[in-house]
XYZ file of C-alpha atoms in Angstrom:
412
model
C 0.160 0.107 0.101
C 1.591 3.028 -0.915
C 0.522 6.590 -0.240
C -1.385 8.582 -2.627
C 0.271 12.141 -1.300
C 3.015 10.791 0.953
C 3.042 12.527 4.217
C 6.679 13.726 5.238
C 5.350 13.704 8.928
C 6.478 9.823 9.179
C 9.924 10.757 8.049
C 10.354 13.934 9.968
C 9.423 11.867 13.131
C 11.873 9.066 12.211
C 14.756 11.582 11.702
C 13.985 12.976 15.043
C 14.152 9.754 16.783
C 17.270 8.727 14.861
C 18.987 11.643 15.895
C 18.391 11.214 19.687
C 18.954 7.151 19.364
C 22.217 7.956 17.724
C 23.143 10.711 20.247
C 26.073 11.798 18.466
C 26.062 15.073 16.193
C 29.199 13.986 14.672
C 28.435 10.457 13.782
C 25.193 12.074 12.037
C 27.180 14.112 9.964
C 29.575 11.548 9.026
C 26.702 9.588 8.347
C 24.940 11.794 6.072
C 28.572 12.588 4.003
C 28.875 8.729 3.266
C 24.549 9.015 2.347
C 25.390 12.297 -0.148
C 28.183 9.929 -2.033
C 25.826 6.927 -2.517
C 27.738 4.452 -1.085
C 24.814 2.543 0.037
C 23.264 -0.661 -1.262
C 19.492 -1.269 -1.795
C 17.497 -0.803 1.542
C 15.605 -4.166 2.877
C 12.959 -3.306 4.872
C 11.217 -6.400 6.957
C 9.487 -6.828 10.563
C 11.408 -5.128 12.849
C 14.855 -4.505 10.994
C 16.125 -2.383 8.329
C 19.828 -3.376 6.961
C 21.951 -2.364 3.667
C 25.395 -2.682 2.629
C 27.421 0.510 3.447
C 30.733 1.110 1.236
C 32.178 4.133 2.577
C 35.123 5.955 0.389
C 38.605 3.684 0.728
C 36.758 1.630 3.863
C 35.816 -2.140 3.894
C 32.042 -2.583 2.831
C 29.698 -2.774 6.528
C 26.559 -4.736 6.344
C 24.624 -2.245 8.778
C 21.239 -2.350 10.341
C 18.736 -0.430 12.340
C 16.337 -2.342 14.711
C 12.628 -1.219 15.631
C 10.636 -2.762 17.819
C 7.653 -4.324 16.623
C 4.124 -4.277 17.944
C 2.943 -6.818 20.303
C 0.262 -9.148 19.020
C -2.084 -7.006 21.994
C -0.798 -3.908 20.675
C -1.973 -4.721 16.866
C -5.400 -5.512 17.971
C -5.753 -2.292 19.697
C -4.554 -0.372 16.960
C -6.489 -2.375 13.670
C -9.767 -1.822 16.484
C -8.887 1.915 16.927
C -8.531 2.807 13.191
C -11.607 0.837 12.369
C -13.595 2.999 14.754
C -11.993 6.274 13.729
C -12.410 8.847 11.273
C -9.144 7.724 9.372
C -10.531 4.084 8.379
C -11.512 5.153 5.017
C -7.642 7.270 4.277
C -5.950 4.003 5.362
C -8.016 2.108 2.970
C -7.586 4.216 0.496
C -3.829 3.704 0.604
C -2.973 7.091 2.476
C -1.140 7.359 6.494
C -2.118 10.722 7.778
C 0.157 12.834 10.012
C -2.288 12.148 12.756
C -1.879 8.477 12.921
C 1.597 9.823 14.908
C -1.047 10.767 17.912
C -1.161 7.813 20.212
C -5.170 8.948 20.547
C -5.811 7.908 17.067
C -4.196 4.341 17.419
C -5.820 3.492 20.573
C -2.987 4.753 23.159
C -0.376 2.664 21.241
C 2.257 4.781 19.956
C 2.739 3.914 16.598
C 5.353 6.627 15.651
C 9.231 6.565 15.933
C 10.726 6.581 19.157
C 14.273 6.810 20.193
C 13.812 3.788 22.895
C 12.693 1.881 19.824
C 15.407 2.324 17.879
C 18.665 0.416 18.099
C 21.655 -0.186 15.832
C 23.977 -3.396 14.594
C 27.258 -2.911 12.396
C 29.637 -5.117 10.846
C 31.946 -2.639 12.330
C 31.279 -3.431 16.034
C 31.278 0.023 16.964
C 27.399 0.605 16.161
C 25.963 3.677 16.330
C 28.595 4.759 13.525
C 28.720 6.119 10.524
C 27.288 3.250 8.884
C 24.179 3.201 10.787
C 23.777 6.882 10.402
C 23.658 6.775 6.753
C 21.126 3.974 6.867
C 19.265 6.134 9.140
C 19.268 9.108 6.388
C 18.700 6.591 3.711
C 15.425 5.295 5.781
C 14.436 9.079 6.146
C 14.434 9.409 2.551
C 12.705 6.457 1.961
C 10.081 7.345 4.127
C 9.407 10.616 2.315
C 8.409 8.460 -0.504
C 6.708 5.403 0.903
C 5.922 6.205 4.774
C 3.899 2.790 4.915
C 7.154 1.259 5.140
C 7.440 2.388 8.939
C 3.756 0.175 9.248
C 6.370 -2.751 8.197
C 8.894 -2.182 10.214
C 6.363 -2.046 13.176
C 5.206 -5.225 12.404
C 2.291 -4.293 10.989
C 2.201 -4.607 6.881
C 0.052 -2.326 5.396
C -1.607 -5.155 3.097
C -2.695 -6.837 6.098
C -3.687 -4.003 8.085
C -5.917 -2.888 4.940
C -7.436 -6.600 4.728
C -8.280 -6.673 8.535
C -9.999 -2.772 8.016
C -12.083 -4.167 5.095
C -13.561 -7.073 6.985
C -14.525 -4.578 9.548
C -18.388 -3.650 9.060
C -17.470 -0.898 11.635
C -17.916 2.745 9.903
C -16.724 6.139 11.442
C -20.588 7.341 11.158
C -21.355 4.896 13.700
C -19.168 6.370 16.311
C -21.765 8.609 17.198
C -24.198 6.182 18.216
C -25.057 5.450 21.713
C -24.071 1.627 23.248
C -26.739 -0.514 24.309
C -27.360 -0.606 27.828
C -25.711 -3.583 29.459
C -25.412 -4.712 33.183
C -22.709 -7.058 32.098
C -19.194 -6.211 33.379
C -17.000 -4.522 30.493
C -13.984 -7.003 29.716
C -10.741 -5.116 29.830
C -9.251 -5.889 26.528
C -6.372 -3.864 25.011
C -8.776 -1.896 22.478
C -11.491 -0.556 25.448
C -9.777 2.417 26.321
C -9.555 2.996 22.676
C -13.199 2.878 22.257
C -13.772 4.831 25.421
C -12.437 7.817 24.331
C -12.565 7.927 21.071
C -16.048 9.749 20.837
C -14.804 12.638 22.594
C -11.818 12.756 20.776
C -14.072 12.819 17.712
C -16.020 15.435 18.749
C -12.889 17.557 19.750
C -11.715 17.265 16.084
C -15.122 18.251 14.655
C -15.135 21.652 17.222
C -11.370 22.671 17.532
C -10.647 25.222 19.554
C -9.106 27.992 18.151
C -5.350 28.955 18.809
C -4.812 31.490 20.825
C -2.762 34.861 20.225
C 0.054 36.334 21.454
C -0.094 40.148 22.889
C 2.719 42.305 20.885
C 5.815 42.818 23.619
C 5.256 46.186 25.181
C 7.754 49.162 26.538
C 10.320 51.271 24.816
C 13.372 49.023 25.234
C 14.041 46.642 23.104
C 14.197 42.957 24.858
C 17.878 41.502 25.081
C 18.637 38.050 25.469
C 20.500 37.073 28.641
C 23.486 35.531 26.869
C 24.266 39.493 25.877
C 24.736 40.605 29.379
C 28.216 41.747 29.690
C 28.297 40.926 33.043
C 28.797 37.293 31.646
C 32.020 35.621 31.876
C 32.693 32.991 29.476
C 32.468 29.467 29.961
C 35.655 28.125 31.203
C 35.375 25.132 28.340
C 33.529 24.272 25.454
C 31.465 26.880 23.060
C 33.242 30.469 23.594
C 30.393 33.271 24.695
C 30.130 34.875 21.349
C 29.303 31.280 19.440
C 26.663 30.760 22.280
C 25.138 34.203 21.424
C 25.156 33.638 18.218
C 23.489 30.039 18.509
C 20.505 31.981 20.414
C 20.183 34.583 17.664
C 19.597 31.703 15.377
C 17.369 29.920 17.551
C 15.553 33.239 17.791
C 15.113 34.237 14.428
C 14.040 30.627 13.118
C 11.254 30.630 15.855
C 10.461 34.292 14.810
C 10.061 32.966 11.194
C 8.244 30.222 12.005
C 5.688 32.004 14.379
C 4.980 34.743 11.801
C 4.621 32.622 8.440
C 5.505 29.118 9.157
C 8.585 28.878 7.771
C 10.109 25.653 7.985
C 13.202 25.181 10.153
C 16.100 24.194 8.493
C 16.366 20.089 8.321
C 19.544 19.608 6.487
C 21.999 18.573 8.862
C 24.971 19.929 6.204
C 23.451 23.004 5.342
C 22.659 23.619 8.907
C 26.223 22.919 9.576
C 27.420 25.182 6.666
C 25.263 28.411 7.851
C 26.865 28.320 11.303
C 30.226 27.873 10.366
C 30.087 30.975 8.480
C 29.386 32.636 11.897
C 33.073 31.675 12.553
C 35.874 33.981 11.709
C 37.421 33.003 9.087
C 40.490 32.071 11.066
C 38.768 29.965 13.045
C 36.852 27.685 9.626
C 40.243 25.173 10.028
C 40.374 21.937 7.958
C 39.499 20.518 11.553
C 35.901 21.772 11.246
C 35.300 20.148 7.925
C 36.360 16.585 9.293
C 34.298 17.100 12.280
C 31.268 17.556 9.998
C 32.363 14.735 8.013
C 33.282 16.537 4.782
C 36.463 16.961 2.788
C 37.743 20.424 3.484
C 37.818 21.495 -0.264
C 33.959 19.976 0.235
C 33.422 22.618 2.911
C 35.210 25.358 1.483
C 32.919 25.091 -1.793
C 29.917 25.252 0.224
C 30.899 28.251 2.361
C 31.586 29.922 -1.046
C 28.091 28.737 -2.163
C 26.507 30.011 1.019
C 27.975 33.489 0.630
C 26.605 33.448 -2.908
C 23.064 32.482 -2.711
C 22.740 31.594 1.145
C 20.795 28.275 2.180
C 19.525 27.862 -1.564
C 22.537 27.796 -2.809
C 24.309 24.992 -0.784
C 21.082 22.909 -1.273
C 21.773 23.481 -5.102
C 25.299 22.317 -4.339
C 24.202 19.256 -2.319
C 21.110 18.065 -3.564
C 20.125 17.999 -7.293
C 16.210 18.210 -7.883
C 13.964 17.966 -10.733
C 13.628 21.367 -12.982
C 10.019 21.645 -14.200
C 9.294 20.546 -17.355
C 10.135 22.701 -19.936
C 12.447 24.653 -18.094
C 15.743 22.870 -19.096
C 14.787 23.307 -22.942
C 13.912 26.865 -22.836
C 17.200 27.607 -20.957
C 19.154 25.807 -23.152
C 17.495 27.858 -26.187
C 18.406 31.363 -23.787
C 22.078 30.154 -23.292
C 22.878 29.022 -27.027
C 23.228 32.041 -28.620
C 25.522 33.276 -25.845
C 27.986 30.547 -26.263
C 31.418 31.276 -27.659
C 31.605 28.123 -29.341
C 28.693 25.934 -30.270
C 30.757 22.858 -31.465
C 29.790 20.784 -28.728
C 26.442 20.794 -27.680
C 25.283 21.683 -24.186
C 24.345 18.600 -22.270
C 21.436 18.422 -19.633
C 20.930 16.322 -16.968
C 18.364 16.755 -13.669
C 18.465 20.293 -12.981
C 22.108 21.078 -14.982
C 22.895 22.502 -18.040
C 26.569 21.877 -18.897
C 28.897 23.873 -21.361
C 31.032 20.953 -21.538
C 33.764 22.707 -23.336
C 34.347 25.663 -21.368
C 33.569 23.723 -18.091
C 30.794 25.877 -16.831
C 27.117 25.246 -16.011
C 23.813 26.712 -14.690
C 22.032 25.109 -12.086
C 17.866 25.160 -11.504
C 17.919 25.519 -7.545
C 14.792 25.066 -4.891
C 13.749 28.916 -5.235
C 13.367 28.902 -8.961
C 16.539 30.596 -9.684
C 19.527 29.633 -11.511
C 22.985 29.125 -10.296
C 26.227 29.589 -12.077
C 28.770 26.669 -11.381
C 32.283 25.922 -12.847
C 34.106 22.995 -12.489
C 36.539 22.821 -9.744
C 38.978 19.581 -8.980
C 36.510 16.882 -10.160
C 33.912 18.902 -9.052
C 31.279 22.058 -9.579
C 31.663 25.262 -7.557
C 29.051 28.205 -7.183
C 31.075 30.825 -8.799
C 28.375 33.877 -8.268
C 24.965 35.010 -6.969
C 21.816 33.280 -8.919
C 19.490 34.789 -11.392
C 15.948 34.611 -12.286
C 17.151 34.414 -15.832
C 19.393 31.238 -17.045
C 20.974 33.420 -19.609
C 22.218 35.793 -17.018
C 23.301 32.799 -15.006
C 25.336 31.428 -17.900
C 27.151 35.070 -18.334
C 28.077 35.010 -14.799
C 29.238 31.542 -14.792
C 31.646 32.678 -17.955
C 32.754 36.034 -16.616
C 33.670 34.504 -12.919
C 35.873 31.457 -15.078
C 37.500 34.315 -17.537
C 38.314 36.327 -14.540
C 39.777 33.447 -12.911
C 41.550 32.805 -15.734
C 42.973 36.024 -16.002
C 43.940 35.835 -12.484
C 46.216 32.526 -13.200
C 47.996 33.914 -15.917
C 48.768 37.178 -13.823
């Protein structure tokens, strides 16, 4: 059973649980670098376990596995009973897994969603959690974005069996409002009994939700200053210095304000987030050790920092993650770029979101913000050369100018 409109809530919940279970930011970043390099075999998803062969560069292959606690027979009975009696029954039968099922009240008070205590790791390197299991976790999160039903398989409730059980059920959500017949017989304490006891009230609340409270604007003539900006505070004796703490506090406040103001999503890519934080460091503190702690080669980190300087977070995403361009966008861009080429003997190459002029070693990429980013070949990789442009022809001119400028500098 595949969701018609996959919900990313399942993948987001797994990512949070995976991070807490791994409990090492360094290991997570190292695993993310392995994941980005494509050094994972196909995922094998089964009840209670997902595994894959991980082959990091210059290392022996390792068989890594993530283990997930499967539902007990009683928990499975409770979940299916709650879904059969709940408002999401038809959605599940239709191949969807609503994000609301992450809430225990929708599944009979059985926590169906990911939790850190339900996740454990094994790896052939005997050091799990390690970069191999972290890479597998990132790959599983990506898989869950397209196939959230895979989480049901891991929990021991394959969607095909769940759909069959719900199809056999004659219960419909509309019957939830009908009063139960009076009975003097004692109520048997079955696993599904608590779910059925509160489902009616839960559905009433869902039908008549309370409005979200509004917050009053801050009053007073003086701007509010974070505690960390109090100059009387002494820097901590070890660990992160006061200036970095101030930056982290200001960054958290900025993201929280954007989220509350217009729902701007928080940055979920650990590498992009790390690059943004590294730019706050003084240039002299951006050492090779910083790159290694992020699980990146120093040259890669330098290219990502350069991309961030040209276009911020979207530029880093464009450098890291190829995303498909809208239908017809590449064809129209090729037509706009072709007249600008100094030589057209070699045809332009298109792949994914990139148009490449192989004769000159430059390219333009379509970014997540619907802008075009100029890139140039550098050390067998691509580097963002200039700020993005709304027009692909403008981006191509910028890439061409940057390449010529660098060539003149090398000749001087």
